[in-house]
Amino acid sequence: MTDTAPTLVWFRKDLRLGDNPALRAAVEEGGPVIPIFIRDGAVDSLGPAPKWRLGRALDVFGTALAEAGSRLTLRTGDALEVLRALAAETGARRIVWNRLYDPAAIARDTTIKAALTDEGLAIESYGGHLLFEPMGVKTGQGGYYRVYSPFWRAVKDRDVSEPGVAPGTLPPPEAWPEREALSDWNMDKSMRRGAEIVSEHVCVGEAAARQRLDHFLSEIVEGYDSSRDRVAEDGTSRLSAHLALGEIGPRTCWHAGLRALHDGKPGAETFLKELVWREFAYHLLYHTPHLLHDNWRTEWAAFPWNKDETRPDVLAWTQGRTGIEFVDAAMREMYVTGTMHNRGRMIVASYLTKHLLTDWKIGMRWFDAHLVDWDPASNAMGWQWSAGSGPDATPYFRVFNPVTQLEKFDPRRVYVDRWIAEGRARPTKTALQYFDAIPAHWGLSPSDPYPVPVVGAKEGRERALEAYSNRDF
Ligand code: FAD
C-alpha cells in the first residue's frame, strides 16, 4: 500500500460524519478518502416510505460531505462487483465500513470480505450501529438473552466509548470516480402523492438529529417517564428515523442521556432503557434470525391466524377505517407523518393480531412499507411482542382495550381530533392531510361517515380469549 492510496468508505446505515468509527479509521490512515453508497438489492427491496426517506438522507448527507471537501459516490449494482470495480478505478487498497446485524447484511458482508481479502484488499469493519454488539453480550452460561430486563442489567453499567468527533475535512483523491445522480434513482417513485405530505413532518440529516437530541434533553426528557405515553404530546425523542439510518450514532445519544441523568433529570434513565430496547432487538435478531419471518415461540406455529390480507376487516385496518378511534388515528398518523407513536404501534398491532386474529406478519409487512423509521429488528420484535409470539412478549392473554387506552393516554381527545376528520364540522389540517396522503383509489373522503367498528373492543377481546383457550400453550 502506498501512502497516497485512497480508502473507500462504504456507507450504509451510518450516514453521519460524527461518531463514525469506519470514517474515522479512514481519515486516520492519512490518505485520500472516497465515500461511497451502493444501491444494491438491499436498497431496492426497501418499502416505499423507508426508500423515500433514505433518498432524502442521501441528499442531505451528500451536501454535508461536500461541505467537508468531499463527495458521495453513488453506484448501482451488486455490492461486491461495485466495490471491486471502484477499487480498481481509484487504486484503493483498503475498504472500511460499519457493521450491520440483520442476516442478509451479515451474509452479504461476509462474502464480500472473504472475496476481496483473497484479492489482496484490506477490508476492515467497525462497530458503530449499536452500543453493545450482539456477539459481545453473553449470559452467565455463554448464551444470549431472551428477556429484556436481564439484558438491560447486563449492559447498563458497561463502558461505552465516547463518540468520536466529526473530521473537519476529508482528504480528497486526485480524481473522483464517476458517480450516478441521486435523482436518477427515483427513490420517491413508490411514495406517489404521500411524499409531499410526509416531507412536511420529517427532519433529515445529522445536524437535524443533533438539534432534536439537544431539544429533547433540554425540554422533554425530564418528564419523559410519563410524557412518553401521552400520544398527543411532543413527549419522546423522535430520533428513531435518524437512528435507523445512522444520522446520529447510538453512542452520541447514550452519552448525552447519561449526562442528563447525572444532571438530575429523572426521565433520562428511561431514555437510556429505550435505547437499550433497540439494542435488545438487534441482539435477538442476531441470535435468532427467524424473528424476521417465523413465530419466535415455535408453539405459535399451529395458531390459526387469519392470513388473508384482503379480508374487509384487515383492509379497514390498513386504511385506518376500523371504527376504533385509537387504531384509526394511529394508522393515519403513519400515513401523514411516516411514523407512529409507540403507544399507537402497540395498540394497532394488538388490534390486528388479537381483535382481528390476523397474522402479525401482515402487519409487520405493512409497517415495512409505510414507516420512515423502519428498522428490521425493532419492527419484527415489536410485532411479535404485540402478538404474544415473540421474546419477552406481552402475555398472549393480555389484550389491550383500545377504548380505555385512549381514555388513559388521550383523555382530552387531542390525538383523535388531530387525525380523524369524519363527523367533525371543522376537521384539523392534519386530519385532512390523511386524505391527500393515501392512495386515491381508496376512494375516501372527509365527508364519509365515520365507520362503525369492524370488531368492537369487548367483542374482539372475548373472541381472542376464546381462540387462545382452544390452544395448548
Ligand atoms: P423514544 O421513546 O424517544 O425512544 C428513543 C429511542 O429508543 C427510539 O428512537 C428507538 O431507537 C429506541 N426505542 C424506543 N422504544 C423502542 C422499542 N419498543 N423497540 C426498539 N427500540 C425502541 N422502532 C423503530 O425504530 N423502527 C420500527 O420499524 C419500529 N417498529 C415497531 C413496530 C411495533 C409493532 C412496535 C410496538 C414498536 C416498533 N418500534 C420501532 C419501536 C418504537 O415504537 C419506536 O422506536 C418509537 O416509537 C420511536 O419514537 P421515538 O424515537 O420518539 O422513541
Coordinates of C-alpha atoms and ligand atoms in Angstrom, one line a residue:
M1 CA 0.0 0.0 0.0
T2 CA 1.4 3.4 -0.9
D3 CA 0.8 6.5 1.3
T4 CA -1.4 8.0 -1.2
A5 CA -3.7 5.1 -2.0
P6 CA -7.3 6.1 -1.2
T7 CA -9.5 4.3 1.3
L8 CA -13.1 3.6 0.2
V9 CA -15.6 4.2 3.0
W10 CA -18.8 2.2 2.2
F11 CA -21.7 4.0 3.9
R12 CA -24.8 2.0 4.6
K13 CA -26.8 2.8 7.8
D14 CA -24.3 5.3 9.2
L15 CA -25.0 8.5 7.2
R16 CA -23.1 10.7 9.5
L17 CA -19.6 12.3 9.9
G18 CA -19.5 12.3 13.8
D19 CA -19.2 9.2 15.9
N20 CA -18.5 7.2 12.7
P21 CA -15.7 4.6 13.5
A22 CA -15.2 3.5 9.9
L23 CA -14.9 7.0 8.6
R24 CA -12.5 8.0 11.4
A25 CA -10.3 4.9 10.6
A26 CA -10.2 6.0 7.0
V27 CA -9.2 9.6 7.9
E28 CA -6.6 8.4 10.4
E29 CA -4.9 6.4 7.7
G30 CA -3.8 9.7 6.2
G31 CA -4.5 9.1 2.5
P32 CA -7.5 10.3 0.4
V33 CA -11.0 9.2 1.5
I34 CA -13.6 8.2 -1.0
P35 CA -17.1 7.9 0.5
I36 CA -19.5 5.6 -1.4
F37 CA -23.1 4.4 -1.2
I38 CA -24.2 1.4 -3.2
R39 CA -27.8 0.9 -4.4
D40 CA -27.8 -2.9 -4.2
G41 CA -30.6 -5.4 -3.8
A42 CA -31.0 -4.4 -0.1
V43 CA -31.8 -0.9 -1.1
D44 CA -34.1 -1.8 -4.0
S45 CA -36.1 -4.1 -1.8
L46 CA -36.9 -1.4 0.8
G47 CA -40.6 -0.4 1.2
P48 CA -41.8 2.9 -0.4
A49 CA -41.5 5.0 2.8
P50 CA -38.1 3.9 4.0
K51 CA -36.7 4.1 0.5
W52 CA -38.0 7.6 0.1
R53 CA -36.6 8.6 3.5
L54 CA -33.2 7.1 2.5
G55 CA -33.2 9.1 -0.7
R56 CA -33.7 12.3 1.4
A57 CA -31.0 11.2 3.8
L58 CA -28.5 10.6 1.0
D59 CA -29.2 14.0 -0.5
V60 CA -28.5 15.8 2.8
F61 CA -25.5 13.6 3.6
G62 CA -24.1 14.3 0.2
T63 CA -24.3 18.0 1.0
A64 CA -22.6 17.5 4.4
L65 CA -19.8 15.6 2.6
A66 CA -19.4 18.4 0.1
E67 CA -19.1 20.9 2.9
A68 CA -16.3 18.8 4.3
G69 CA -14.5 19.0 0.9
S70 CA -15.6 15.5 -0.2
R71 CA -18.3 13.9 -2.3
L72 CA -20.6 10.9 -2.1
T73 CA -20.0 8.5 -5.0
L74 CA -23.3 6.7 -5.8
R75 CA -23.2 3.5 -7.7
T76 CA -25.8 0.8 -8.5
G77 CA -25.2 -2.9 -8.6
D78 CA -24.1 -6.0 -6.7
A79 CA -22.1 -4.6 -3.8
L80 CA -19.1 -7.0 -4.3
E81 CA -18.8 -6.1 -8.0
V82 CA -19.2 -2.3 -7.3
L83 CA -16.5 -2.4 -4.6
R84 CA -14.2 -4.4 -6.8
A85 CA -14.7 -2.0 -9.7
L86 CA -14.2 1.1 -7.6
A87 CA -11.0 -0.3 -6.0
A88 CA -9.7 -0.9 -9.5
E89 CA -10.7 2.5 -10.8
T90 CA -9.3 4.5 -7.9
G91 CA -6.3 2.4 -6.9
A92 CA -7.8 2.0 -3.4
R93 CA -6.3 -0.9 -1.4
R94 CA -8.5 -0.6 1.6
I95 CA -12.2 -0.6 2.2
V96 CA -13.9 0.1 5.5
W97 CA -17.5 0.0 6.8
N98 CA -19.5 -0.1 9.9
R99 CA -21.1 -3.5 10.7
L100 CA -24.8 -4.3 10.3
Y101 CA -26.5 -7.2 12.1
D102 CA -29.5 -8.4 10.1
P103 CA -29.0 -11.8 8.5
A104 CA -29.0 -10.6 4.9
A105 CA -26.4 -7.9 5.6
I106 CA -24.2 -10.3 7.5
A107 CA -24.3 -12.8 4.7
R108 CA -23.5 -10.2 2.1
D109 CA -20.7 -8.5 4.1
T110 CA -19.1 -11.9 5.0
T111 CA -19.0 -12.9 1.3
I112 CA -17.6 -9.6 0.3
K113 CA -14.9 -9.5 3.0
A114 CA -13.7 -13.0 2.1
A115 CA -13.6 -12.4 -1.7
L116 CA -11.9 -9.0 -1.5
T117 CA -9.4 -10.1 1.1
D118 CA -8.5 -13.0 -1.2
E119 CA -7.9 -10.5 -3.9
G120 CA -5.4 -8.6 -1.7
L121 CA -7.5 -5.7 -0.5
A122 CA -7.6 -4.8 3.2
I123 CA -11.1 -5.0 4.5
E124 CA -12.0 -3.6 7.9
S125 CA -15.3 -3.4 9.7
Y126 CA -16.2 -1.4 12.8
G127 CA -19.0 -1.3 15.3
G128 CA -20.9 1.9 15.0
H129 CA -24.6 0.9 14.6
L130 CA -25.1 -0.3 18.2
L131 CA -23.8 0.3 21.7
F132 CA -23.3 -3.3 22.5
E133 CA -22.6 -5.7 19.6
P134 CA -24.7 -8.9 19.8
M135 CA -21.7 -11.2 19.9
G136 CA -20.3 -9.3 22.8
V137 CA -23.2 -9.7 25.3
K138 CA -23.5 -13.2 26.8
T139 CA -25.4 -14.7 29.7
G140 CA -23.5 -16.4 32.5
Q141 CA -23.9 -19.7 30.6
G142 CA -22.4 -18.2 27.5
G143 CA -25.8 -17.9 25.6
Y144 CA -27.9 -15.0 24.5
Y145 CA -30.6 -13.1 26.4
R146 CA -34.2 -13.9 25.7
V147 CA -35.7 -11.4 28.2
Y148 CA -35.1 -7.7 28.2
S149 CA -34.6 -6.9 31.9
P150 CA -31.6 -9.2 32.5
F151 CA -30.2 -7.9 29.2
W152 CA -30.5 -4.3 30.5
R153 CA -28.9 -5.3 33.8
A154 CA -26.0 -6.9 31.8
V155 CA -25.2 -3.9 29.8
K156 CA -26.3 -0.8 31.7
D157 CA -23.0 -0.3 33.6
R158 CA -20.7 -1.2 30.7
D159 CA -18.3 1.4 29.4
V160 CA -19.4 2.9 26.1
S161 CA -16.7 4.7 24.4
E162 CA -17.2 8.4 23.8
P163 CA -18.5 9.3 20.4
G164 CA -15.8 10.4 18.0
V165 CA -15.9 14.0 16.7
A166 CA -16.6 14.6 13.1
P167 CA -13.5 15.2 10.9
G168 CA -13.4 18.8 9.8
T169 CA -12.4 18.0 6.2
L170 CA -11.9 14.7 4.3
P171 CA -8.8 14.5 2.1
P172 CA -10.0 14.1 -1.5
P173 CA -8.4 11.8 -4.1
E174 CA -6.6 13.3 -7.1
A175 CA -9.6 12.4 -9.3
W176 CA -13.1 11.4 -8.2
P177 CA -14.6 8.3 -9.6
E178 CA -17.7 8.7 -11.8
R179 CA -20.9 8.7 -9.9
E180 CA -24.6 8.3 -10.6
A181 CA -27.1 11.1 -9.9
L182 CA -29.4 10.6 -6.9
S183 CA -32.3 12.0 -8.9
D184 CA -31.9 9.1 -11.4
W185 CA -32.5 6.6 -8.6
N186 CA -36.1 7.7 -8.2
M187 CA -36.2 6.9 -4.6
D188 CA -39.6 8.6 -4.2
K189 CA -41.2 6.7 -7.1
S190 CA -43.4 4.4 -5.0
M191 CA -44.4 7.0 -2.5
R192 CA -46.7 8.7 -5.0
R193 CA -48.6 11.6 -3.6
G194 CA -47.8 10.7 0.0
A195 CA -44.2 12.1 -0.3
E196 CA -45.3 15.7 -0.4
I197 CA -47.3 15.4 2.8
V198 CA -44.8 13.3 4.8
S199 CA -42.0 15.7 3.9
E200 CA -43.8 18.4 6.0
H201 CA -43.3 16.2 9.0
V202 CA -39.9 14.8 8.6
C203 CA -36.5 16.2 9.6
V204 CA -33.5 14.8 7.8
G205 CA -29.7 14.6 8.4
E206 CA -27.1 14.6 11.1
A207 CA -27.5 18.3 12.0
A208 CA -31.3 17.9 12.5
A209 CA -30.7 14.8 14.6
R210 CA -28.3 16.6 16.9
Q211 CA -30.7 19.5 17.2
R212 CA -33.5 17.2 18.1
L213 CA -31.4 15.3 20.7
D214 CA -30.5 18.7 22.3
H215 CA -34.1 19.8 22.3
F216 CA -35.3 16.5 23.7
L217 CA -32.7 16.6 26.5
S218 CA -33.2 20.2 27.5
E219 CA -37.0 20.4 27.2
I220 CA -38.6 16.9 27.3
V221 CA -36.5 14.3 29.0
E222 CA -37.2 15.5 32.5
G223 CA -40.9 14.4 32.2
Y224 CA -40.3 11.6 29.7
D225 CA -41.4 8.8 32.1
S226 CA -44.9 9.9 31.7
S227 CA -44.9 12.1 28.6
R228 CA -43.7 9.2 26.5
D229 CA -47.2 7.6 26.7
R230 CA -49.3 10.7 26.2
V231 CA -49.9 10.3 22.5
A232 CA -50.9 13.8 21.7
E233 CA -47.7 15.4 23.2
D234 CA -44.3 16.0 21.8
G235 CA -43.1 13.8 24.6
T236 CA -40.5 11.5 23.1
S237 CA -37.1 12.0 21.4
R238 CA -38.4 11.4 17.8
L239 CA -34.9 10.1 16.9
S240 CA -35.9 6.7 15.5
A241 CA -35.6 7.5 11.8
H242 CA -32.2 9.2 12.5
L243 CA -31.0 6.2 14.4
A244 CA -32.4 3.8 11.8
L245 CA -30.3 5.4 9.1
G246 CA -27.4 6.3 11.3
E247 CA -27.8 10.0 11.0
I248 CA -26.9 10.0 14.7
G249 CA -24.9 7.4 16.4
P250 CA -26.3 5.5 19.5
R251 CA -23.1 6.5 21.4
T252 CA -23.9 10.1 21.0
C253 CA -27.4 9.5 22.3
W254 CA -26.2 7.3 25.2
H255 CA -23.6 9.8 26.5
A256 CA -26.0 12.7 26.1
G257 CA -28.6 10.7 28.1
L258 CA -26.0 9.8 30.7
R259 CA -25.1 13.5 31.1
A260 CA -28.8 14.4 31.6
L261 CA -29.1 11.6 34.2
H262 CA -26.1 13.0 36.1
D263 CA -27.7 16.4 35.8
G264 CA -30.6 15.0 37.8
K265 CA -33.1 14.7 35.0
P266 CA -35.1 11.6 36.1
G267 CA -36.6 10.6 32.7
A268 CA -33.1 10.2 31.3
E269 CA -32.7 6.7 32.7
T270 CA -35.9 5.7 30.9
F271 CA -34.5 7.1 27.7
L272 CA -31.3 5.0 28.1
K273 CA -33.6 2.0 28.7
E274 CA -35.4 2.7 25.4
L275 CA -32.1 2.9 23.6
V276 CA -31.3 -0.5 25.0
W277 CA -34.6 -1.9 23.7
R278 CA -33.2 -1.1 20.3
E279 CA -30.0 -3.0 21.2
F280 CA -32.1 -5.9 22.5
A281 CA -33.9 -6.1 19.2
Y282 CA -30.6 -6.5 17.4
H283 CA -29.4 -8.9 20.0
L284 CA -32.4 -11.1 19.3
L285 CA -32.2 -10.7 15.6
Y286 CA -28.6 -11.7 15.5
H287 CA -29.0 -14.8 17.7
T288 CA -32.5 -15.8 16.4
P289 CA -32.8 -14.5 12.9
H290 CA -36.1 -16.4 12.4
L291 CA -37.5 -13.4 14.4
L292 CA -38.0 -11.8 10.9
H293 CA -40.2 -14.4 9.4
D294 CA -41.4 -17.1 11.9
N295 CA -43.1 -17.1 15.2
W296 CA -40.2 -16.7 17.7
R297 CA -42.1 -19.0 20.1
T298 CA -42.5 -22.1 18.0
E299 CA -45.6 -23.2 19.8
W300 CA -47.5 -20.5 17.9
A301 CA -46.8 -22.2 14.6
A302 CA -50.2 -24.0 14.8
F303 CA -52.2 -21.0 15.8
P304 CA -54.9 -20.3 13.2
W305 CA -54.0 -16.7 12.4
N306 CA -56.0 -15.2 9.6
K307 CA -53.6 -14.9 6.7
D308 CA -56.0 -13.2 4.2
E309 CA -54.9 -9.6 3.9
T310 CA -57.9 -8.8 1.6
R311 CA -60.4 -9.6 4.3
P312 CA -62.6 -6.5 4.8
D313 CA -61.7 -6.0 8.5
V314 CA -58.0 -6.2 7.6
L315 CA -58.4 -3.8 4.8
A316 CA -60.2 -1.5 7.2
W317 CA -57.2 -1.7 9.5
T318 CA -54.8 -0.8 6.7
Q319 CA -56.9 2.2 5.8
G320 CA -57.4 3.5 9.3
R321 CA -61.1 2.8 9.0
T322 CA -61.8 0.2 11.7
G323 CA -64.2 2.4 13.6
I324 CA -61.9 2.1 16.6
E325 CA -60.7 5.7 17.1
F326 CA -57.3 4.9 18.6
V327 CA -56.4 2.4 15.9
D328 CA -57.6 4.7 13.1
A329 CA -55.9 7.8 14.5
A330 CA -52.6 5.9 14.8
M331 CA -52.7 4.4 11.3
R332 CA -53.5 7.9 9.9
E333 CA -50.6 9.4 11.8
M334 CA -48.4 6.9 10.0
Y335 CA -49.7 7.9 6.5
V336 CA -49.3 11.6 7.2
T337 CA -46.0 11.7 9.2
G338 CA -44.3 8.4 8.2
T339 CA -44.0 7.5 11.9
M340 CA -46.4 6.4 14.6
H341 CA -46.3 7.0 18.4
N342 CA -45.0 3.9 20.2
R343 CA -48.3 3.6 22.2
G344 CA -50.2 3.7 18.8
R345 CA -47.9 1.0 17.4
M346 CA -48.8 -1.2 20.3
I347 CA -52.5 -0.6 20.0
V348 CA -52.8 -1.1 16.2
A349 CA -50.6 -4.2 16.4
S350 CA -52.6 -5.6 19.3
Y351 CA -55.9 -4.9 17.5
L352 CA -54.8 -6.6 14.3
T353 CA -53.3 -9.7 15.9
K354 CA -55.7 -10.1 18.8
H355 CA -59.1 -8.5 17.9
L356 CA -58.8 -9.4 14.3
L357 CA -56.7 -12.6 15.0
T358 CA -54.6 -11.8 12.0
D359 CA -51.0 -12.9 11.4
W360 CA -48.5 -10.4 12.7
K361 CA -46.5 -10.8 9.5
I362 CA -49.3 -9.0 7.6
G363 CA -49.0 -6.0 10.0
M364 CA -45.2 -6.2 10.0
R365 CA -45.0 -6.0 6.2
W366 CA -47.5 -3.1 6.2
F367 CA -45.2 -1.2 8.6
D368 CA -42.1 -2.2 6.5
A369 CA -43.7 -0.3 3.6
H370 CA -45.0 2.7 5.5
L371 CA -42.6 3.7 8.2
V372 CA -39.9 6.2 7.5
D373 CA -38.2 5.0 10.7
W374 CA -38.4 1.4 9.6
D375 CA -35.9 -0.8 11.3
P376 CA -35.8 -4.6 10.6
A377 CA -35.1 -5.6 14.2
S378 CA -37.3 -3.2 16.1
N379 CA -40.2 -3.8 13.8
A380 CA -40.1 -7.6 13.9
M381 CA -39.6 -7.6 17.7
G382 CA -42.4 -5.0 18.2
W383 CA -44.8 -7.1 16.1
Q384 CA -44.0 -10.4 17.8
W385 CA -44.0 -8.7 21.2
S386 CA -47.5 -7.4 20.5
A387 CA -48.8 -10.6 19.0
G388 CA -47.6 -12.7 22.0
S389 CA -45.5 -14.9 19.8
G390 CA -42.3 -13.1 20.5
P391 CA -39.5 -12.8 23.0
D392 CA -40.3 -11.1 26.3
A393 CA -43.8 -10.6 24.8
T394 CA -46.8 -9.1 26.4
P395 CA -48.7 -12.2 27.6
Y396 CA -50.9 -13.5 24.8
F397 CA -54.0 -13.3 27.1
R398 CA -53.4 -9.6 27.8
V399 CA -55.5 -7.8 25.1
F400 CA -55.2 -4.1 25.1
N401 CA -58.5 -2.4 25.2
P402 CA -58.2 0.4 22.6
V403 CA -61.1 2.4 24.1
T404 CA -59.8 2.5 27.7
Q405 CA -56.2 3.0 26.4
L406 CA -57.4 6.1 24.6
E407 CA -59.2 7.4 27.7
K408 CA -56.0 7.0 29.6
F409 CA -53.4 8.3 27.1
D410 CA -55.5 10.9 25.2
P411 CA -58.1 12.0 27.8
R412 CA -58.8 15.3 26.0
R413 CA -59.1 13.6 22.6
V414 CA -56.5 15.8 21.1
Y415 CA -54.8 12.9 19.3
V416 CA -58.1 11.6 17.9
D417 CA -59.0 15.1 16.6
R418 CA -55.6 15.5 15.1
W419 CA -56.0 12.5 12.9
I420 CA -59.7 11.8 12.3
A421 CA -61.8 14.2 10.2
E422 CA -65.1 12.3 9.6
G423 CA -68.0 13.7 11.6
R424 CA -66.2 17.0 12.5
A425 CA -67.5 20.3 11.5
R426 CA -64.0 21.8 11.4
P427 CA -61.5 19.0 10.9
T428 CA -57.9 19.7 11.7
K429 CA -55.3 20.3 8.9
T430 CA -53.5 17.0 9.8
A431 CA -56.8 15.0 9.8
L432 CA -57.4 16.3 6.3
Q433 CA -53.9 15.6 5.2
Y434 CA -54.6 11.9 5.6
F435 CA -57.0 12.1 2.6
D436 CA -54.2 13.6 0.5
A437 CA -51.6 11.2 1.6
I438 CA -53.5 7.9 1.0
P439 CA -53.8 6.3 -2.5
A440 CA -56.6 8.0 -4.4
H441 CA -58.1 4.6 -5.4
W442 CA -59.1 4.0 -1.8
G443 CA -61.9 6.5 -2.7
L444 CA -62.1 8.0 0.8
S445 CA -63.4 11.5 1.7
P446 CA -63.6 13.5 4.9
S447 CA -67.3 13.8 4.4
D448 CA -67.7 10.0 4.6
P449 CA -69.5 8.9 7.8
Y450 CA -67.1 7.5 10.4
P451 CA -67.3 3.7 10.2
V452 CA -69.0 1.5 12.9
P453 CA -66.4 -0.8 14.5
V454 CA -65.4 -3.8 12.4
V455 CA -64.9 -5.6 15.7
G456 CA -65.8 -3.9 18.9
A457 CA -63.2 -3.6 21.8
K458 CA -65.1 -6.0 24.1
E459 CA -66.3 -8.4 21.5
G460 CA -62.8 -8.8 20.0
R461 CA -61.2 -9.4 23.3
E462 CA -63.7 -12.2 24.1
R463 CA -63.1 -13.7 20.7
A464 CA -59.4 -13.6 21.1
L465 CA -59.5 -15.2 24.6
E466 CA -61.8 -17.9 23.2
A467 CA -59.3 -18.6 20.4
Y468 CA -56.5 -18.8 22.9
S469 CA -58.4 -21.1 25.3
N470 CA -58.6 -23.6 22.5
R471 CA -54.9 -23.7 22.1
D472 CA -52.4 -25.7 24.1
F473 CA -49.7 -23.2 25.0
Ligands
FAD1 P1 -38.3 7.3 22.1 O1 -39.3 7.0 23.1 O2 -37.7 8.7 22.2 O3 -37.1 6.3 22.3 C1 -35.7 6.6 22.0 C2 -35.2 5.5 21.0 O4 -35.2 4.2 21.6 C3 -36.1 5.4 19.8 O5 -35.8 6.3 18.8 C4 -35.7 3.9 19.3 O6 -34.5 3.9 18.6 C5 -35.5 3.2 20.7 N1 -36.7 2.6 21.1 C6 -37.8 3.1 21.8 N2 -38.7 2.1 22.0 C7 -38.3 1.0 21.4 C8 -38.8 -0.3 21.2 N3 -40.0 -0.6 21.8 N4 -38.1 -1.2 20.5 C9 -36.9 -0.9 19.9 N5 -36.4 0.4 20.1 C10 -37.0 1.3 20.8 N6 -38.9 1.4 16.1 C11 -38.1 1.7 15.1 O7 -37.2 2.4 15.2 N7 -38.4 1.2 13.8 C12 -39.5 0.4 13.6 O8 -39.7 -0.1 12.5 C13 -40.3 0.0 14.7 N8 -41.4 -0.7 14.6 C14 -42.2 -1.0 15.7 C15 -43.4 -1.8 15.5 C16 -44.2 -2.1 16.6 C17 -45.4 -3.0 16.4 C18 -43.9 -1.6 17.9 C19 -44.8 -1.9 19.0 C20 -42.7 -0.8 18.0 C21 -41.9 -0.5 17.0 N9 -40.8 0.3 17.1 C22 -40.0 0.6 16.0 C23 -40.3 0.8 18.4 C24 -40.9 2.2 18.9 O9 -42.3 2.3 18.6 C25 -40.2 3.3 18.2 O10 -38.8 3.2 18.2 C26 -40.5 4.7 18.8 O11 -41.9 4.9 18.7 C27 -39.8 5.8 18.1 O12 -40.1 7.0 18.6 P2 -39.0 7.9 19.4 O13 -37.8 8.0 18.5 O14 -39.7 9.2 19.7 O15 -38.8 7.0 20.6

